């Protein structure tokens, strides 16, 4: 099976702009989770989507949002970008049945100038 | 957000040596997972543990789910240069409240000297 894919791999934006990142899960996986990774805070959970519904949410401001489509592909959006949003954004997929192993994509490296 | 306490923070070892790292939490976990991350890439799953006391091996890697459900360790035997990278523990806290939200450790950076 193909792994988790994320696009784009790299992105440069300026403060105040918005950005949309995309994730395609492993075929057959219905749960998609998003994480932010920074040197200072490590890996932090953003949110999880399952069957097009947000099932879990981390402690991030409302500028961070996401959605999931009927084919389980997911997007996350960050509006009004701040310098501190520069990070590696990771998407992970799992079958969706419970407390399962998550498989990660390569990430999108976002730089906010 | 909550993070697991992972130690050591970094290790610099000789090729062929055994490596041990661990992860502890003040709260109970339902699962423990160990991942390895190379620069610029996403974490790759190494071992998954689902029951207290479980001991699982994957080649030269061995990991255990602590009896108290508050800790886990990962051992790497006979390290080789490709073991270089950052190792993360992760798990599902008992109070996740459903869904699939992982809490991650702070990472152990492993460097191997030839």
Tab-separated table of C-alpha atoms in Angstrom:
chain	number	residue	atom	x	y	z
A	1	UNK	CA	0.000	0.000	0.000
A	2	UNK	CA	1.110	3.538	-0.640
A	3	UNK	CA	1.948	5.499	2.472
A	4	UNK	CA	0.581	8.777	3.748
A	5	UNK	CA	1.228	11.605	1.315
A	6	UNK	CA	1.322	15.303	2.099
A	7	UNK	CA	1.421	18.284	-0.218
A	8	UNK	CA	3.147	20.581	-0.566
A	9	UNK	CA	6.410	19.484	1.084
A	10	UNK	CA	7.667	23.035	1.548
A	11	UNK	CA	5.919	26.358	1.769
A	12	UNK	CA	6.955	29.935	2.445
A	13	UNK	CA	4.337	32.486	3.471
A	14	UNK	CA	4.306	35.929	5.024
A	15	UNK	CA	2.596	37.049	8.208
A	16	UNK	CA	-1.124	37.600	7.846
A	17	UNK	CA	-1.549	35.206	4.935
A	18	UNK	CA	-3.419	31.950	5.129
A	19	UNK	CA	-2.299	28.485	4.082
A	20	UNK	CA	-3.931	25.162	3.238
A	21	UNK	CA	-2.097	21.859	3.604
A	22	UNK	CA	-3.286	18.562	2.184
A	23	UNK	CA	-3.003	14.969	3.368
A	24	UNK	CA	-3.970	11.703	1.683
A	25	UNK	CA	-4.136	8.792	4.142
A	26	UNK	CA	-3.212	5.171	3.565
A	27	UNK	CA	-5.888	3.483	1.468
A	28	UNK	CA	-8.651	2.166	3.718
A	29	UNK	CA	-7.721	4.374	6.675
A	30	UNK	CA	-10.554	6.588	7.859
A	31	UNK	CA	-8.841	8.549	10.637
A	32	UNK	CA	-6.523	11.444	9.893
A	33	UNK	CA	-4.694	13.346	12.623
A	34	UNK	CA	-2.598	16.480	12.340
A	35	UNK	CA	0.405	17.416	14.453
A	36	UNK	CA	2.651	20.457	14.653
A	37	UNK	CA	6.359	19.905	15.302
A	38	UNK	CA	8.646	22.711	16.454
A	39	UNK	CA	12.062	22.628	18.156
A	40	UNK	CA	10.669	24.323	21.259
A	41	UNK	CA	7.356	22.509	21.738
A	42	UNK	CA	8.052	19.153	20.090
A	43	UNK	CA	5.173	17.250	18.545
A	44	UNK	CA	1.797	18.703	19.482
A	45	UNK	CA	-1.592	17.280	18.513
A	46	UNK	CA	-3.777	19.629	16.473
A	47	UNK	CA	-6.922	17.651	15.645
A	48	UNK	CA	-8.256	14.329	14.386
A	49	UNK	CA	-10.890	13.692	11.730
A	50	UNK	CA	-12.876	10.516	11.304
A	51	UNK	CA	-15.682	10.024	8.786
A	52	UNK	CA	-15.627	13.718	7.881
A	53	UNK	CA	-16.144	14.784	11.524
A	54	UNK	CA	-13.666	16.285	13.953
A	55	UNK	CA	-13.322	13.666	16.689
A	56	UNK	CA	-10.568	15.217	18.802
A	57	UNK	CA	-9.038	18.644	19.159
A	58	UNK	CA	-5.813	19.884	20.705
A	59	UNK	CA	-5.079	23.191	22.392
A	60	UNK	CA	-4.546	25.420	19.399
A	61	UNK	CA	-6.282	28.708	18.557
A	62	UNK	CA	-9.212	28.873	16.192
A	63	UNK	CA	-6.932	30.054	13.390
A	64	UNK	CA	-6.117	26.382	12.936
A	65	UNK	CA	-8.908	24.428	11.296
A	66	UNK	CA	-9.342	21.336	9.238
A	67	UNK	CA	-11.745	19.208	7.321
A	68	UNK	CA	-12.030	15.752	5.885
A	69	UNK	CA	-13.594	14.680	2.642
A	70	UNK	CA	-15.666	11.609	1.851
A	71	UNK	CA	-12.586	9.847	0.437
A	72	UNK	CA	-10.817	10.414	3.816
A	73	UNK	CA	-8.407	12.975	2.378
A	74	UNK	CA	-7.931	15.850	4.779
A	75	UNK	CA	-6.893	19.466	4.645
A	76	UNK	CA	-5.811	21.804	7.379
A	77	UNK	CA	-5.953	25.556	7.146
A	78	UNK	CA	-4.129	28.198	9.108
A	79	UNK	CA	-5.447	31.730	8.786
A	80	UNK	CA	-3.715	34.985	9.678
A	81	UNK	CA	-0.307	33.378	9.871
A	82	UNK	CA	2.096	34.353	12.645
A	83	UNK	CA	5.854	33.897	12.782
A	84	UNK	CA	5.382	31.249	15.464
A	85	UNK	CA	3.399	29.084	13.057
A	86	UNK	CA	6.636	28.151	11.296
A	87	UNK	CA	6.870	24.406	11.852
A	88	UNK	CA	6.773	20.956	10.341
A	89	UNK	CA	3.110	19.934	10.002
A	90	UNK	CA	2.632	16.201	10.096
A	91	UNK	CA	-0.361	14.186	9.076
A	92	UNK	CA	-0.954	10.665	10.385
A	93	UNK	CA	-3.513	8.075	9.382
A	94	UNK	CA	-4.980	5.016	11.052
A	95	UNK	CA	-7.907	2.673	10.358
A	96	UNK	CA	-10.059	4.612	12.823
A	97	UNK	CA	-11.362	1.849	15.071
A	98	UNK	CA	-9.891	3.097	18.346
A	99	UNK	CA	-6.562	3.637	20.067
A	100	UNK	CA	-4.447	2.584	17.142
A	101	UNK	CA	-1.010	2.934	15.728
A	102	UNK	CA	-0.709	6.020	13.553
A	103	UNK	CA	1.365	6.151	10.392
A	104	UNK	CA	2.918	9.472	9.519
A	105	UNK	CA	3.489	11.270	6.247
A	106	UNK	CA	6.702	13.142	5.418
A	107	UNK	CA	5.286	16.452	6.590
A	108	UNK	CA	4.928	19.947	5.171
A	109	UNK	CA	7.625	22.393	6.220
A	110	UNK	CA	6.017	25.839	6.617
A	111	UNK	CA	8.133	28.942	6.988
A	112	UNK	CA	6.385	32.193	7.887
A	113	UNK	CA	8.349	35.374	7.192
B	1	UNK	CA	0.426	20.650	25.777
B	2	UNK	CA	1.390	17.562	27.756
B	3	UNK	CA	4.590	15.787	26.801
B	4	UNK	CA	6.119	12.605	28.065
B	5	UNK	CA	9.455	12.735	29.881
B	6	UNK	CA	11.968	10.982	27.682
B	7	UNK	CA	15.592	10.300	28.597
B	8	UNK	CA	18.329	10.659	27.785
B	9	UNK	CA	17.917	13.766	25.652
B	10	UNK	CA	20.861	12.713	23.486
B	11	UNK	CA	23.362	9.888	23.240
B	12	UNK	CA	26.674	9.576	21.465
B	13	UNK	CA	27.756	5.956	21.255
B	14	UNK	CA	30.198	3.699	19.469
B	15	UNK	CA	29.049	1.411	16.676
B	16	UNK	CA	28.248	-2.006	18.111
B	17	UNK	CA	27.169	-0.726	21.518
B	18	UNK	CA	23.742	-1.364	22.986
B	19	UNK	CA	21.446	1.608	23.578
B	20	UNK	CA	18.664	2.105	26.094
B	21	UNK	CA	16.179	4.961	26.386
B	22	UNK	CA	13.004	5.380	28.356
B	23	UNK	CA	9.858	7.348	28.695
B	24	UNK	CA	7.869	8.159	31.827
B	25	UNK	CA	4.595	9.840	32.627
B	26	UNK	CA	2.720	10.861	35.755
B	27	UNK	CA	-0.481	9.468	34.245
B	28	UNK	CA	-1.523	6.078	32.910
B	29	UNK	CA	-1.269	5.211	29.242
B	30	UNK	CA	-3.319	2.721	27.235
B	31	UNK	CA	-0.688	2.249	24.514
B	32	UNK	CA	2.985	2.962	24.009
B	33	UNK	CA	4.519	3.490	20.593
B	34	UNK	CA	8.107	4.084	19.573
B	35	UNK	CA	8.975	6.069	16.448
B	36	UNK	CA	12.205	7.096	14.713
B	37	UNK	CA	12.483	10.331	12.799
B	38	UNK	CA	15.180	11.236	10.283
B	39	UNK	CA	15.865	14.893	9.414
B	40	UNK	CA	13.156	16.412	7.239
B	41	UNK	CA	10.970	13.327	7.374
B	42	UNK	CA	7.965	12.142	9.334
B	43	UNK	CA	8.249	9.698	12.244
B	44	UNK	CA	8.420	6.032	11.264
B	45	UNK	CA	6.832	3.453	13.553
B	46	UNK	CA	9.264	1.017	15.165
B	47	UNK	CA	7.277	-0.855	17.801
B	48	UNK	CA	3.721	-0.690	19.173
B	49	UNK	CA	2.752	-1.936	22.657
B	50	UNK	CA	-0.820	-2.459	23.807
B	51	UNK	CA	-0.720	-4.313	27.165
B	52	UNK	CA	0.976	-3.626	30.485
B	53	UNK	CA	4.075	-5.816	30.811
B	54	UNK	CA	4.210	-6.532	27.075
B	55	UNK	CA	7.713	-7.062	25.703
B	56	UNK	CA	8.059	-6.834	21.921
B	57	UNK	CA	11.017	-7.116	19.569
B	58	UNK	CA	11.566	-5.889	16.039
B	59	UNK	CA	14.958	-7.059	14.826
B	60	UNK	CA	17.605	-5.429	17.022
B	61	UNK	CA	14.961	-3.337	18.792
B	62	UNK	CA	13.131	-4.379	21.950
B	63	UNK	CA	10.531	-2.347	23.809
B	64	UNK	CA	8.463	-2.925	26.926
B	65	UNK	CA	5.194	-1.508	28.249
B	66	UNK	CA	5.763	-0.837	31.946
B	67	UNK	CA	3.707	-2.716	34.541
B	68	UNK	CA	2.472	0.530	36.088
B	69	UNK	CA	1.385	1.709	32.593
B	70	UNK	CA	3.284	4.920	33.263
B	71	UNK	CA	6.521	4.077	31.485
B	72	UNK	CA	8.165	2.298	28.580
B	73	UNK	CA	11.690	1.599	27.435
B	74	UNK	CA	13.352	0.951	24.093
B	75	UNK	CA	16.598	-0.993	23.685
B	76	UNK	CA	18.687	-1.137	20.528
B	77	UNK	CA	21.316	-3.860	20.406
B	78	UNK	CA	24.571	-3.714	18.442
B	79	UNK	CA	23.982	-0.218	17.072
B	80	UNK	CA	24.913	0.582	13.463
B	81	UNK	CA	25.389	3.942	11.708
B	82	UNK	CA	21.861	3.932	10.229
B	83	UNK	CA	20.435	3.947	13.759
B	84	UNK	CA	21.285	7.652	13.879
B	85	UNK	CA	18.183	9.795	14.297
B	86	UNK	CA	15.689	11.026	16.831
B	87	UNK	CA	13.628	8.453	18.718
B	88	UNK	CA	10.238	9.391	20.112
B	89	UNK	CA	7.980	7.576	22.478
B	90	UNK	CA	4.265	8.237	22.153
B	91	UNK	CA	1.084	6.916	23.615
B	92	UNK	CA	-2.629	7.244	24.213
B	93	UNK	CA	-3.277	8.615	27.733
B	94	UNK	CA	-6.096	6.877	29.573
B	95	UNK	CA	-8.043	10.142	29.699
B	96	UNK	CA	-7.992	10.678	25.918
B	97	UNK	CA	-11.751	10.366	25.910
B	98	UNK	CA	-12.007	8.435	22.707
B	99	UNK	CA	-10.505	9.132	19.350
B	100	UNK	CA	-6.913	8.797	18.370
B	101	UNK	CA	-4.839	11.539	20.034
B	102	UNK	CA	-1.192	10.723	20.638
B	103	UNK	CA	0.969	12.374	23.286
B	104	UNK	CA	4.656	12.457	22.364
B	105	UNK	CA	7.888	12.346	24.301
B	106	UNK	CA	10.550	15.005	24.008
B	107	UNK	CA	12.804	12.773	21.893
B	108	UNK	CA	16.206	11.115	22.238
B	109	UNK	CA	18.815	12.099	19.657
B	110	UNK	CA	21.098	9.179	18.881
B	111	UNK	CA	24.488	9.653	17.259
B	112	UNK	CA	26.679	6.695	16.389
B	113	UNK	CA	30.428	6.942	16.078
B	114	UNK	CA	32.075	4.539	13.656
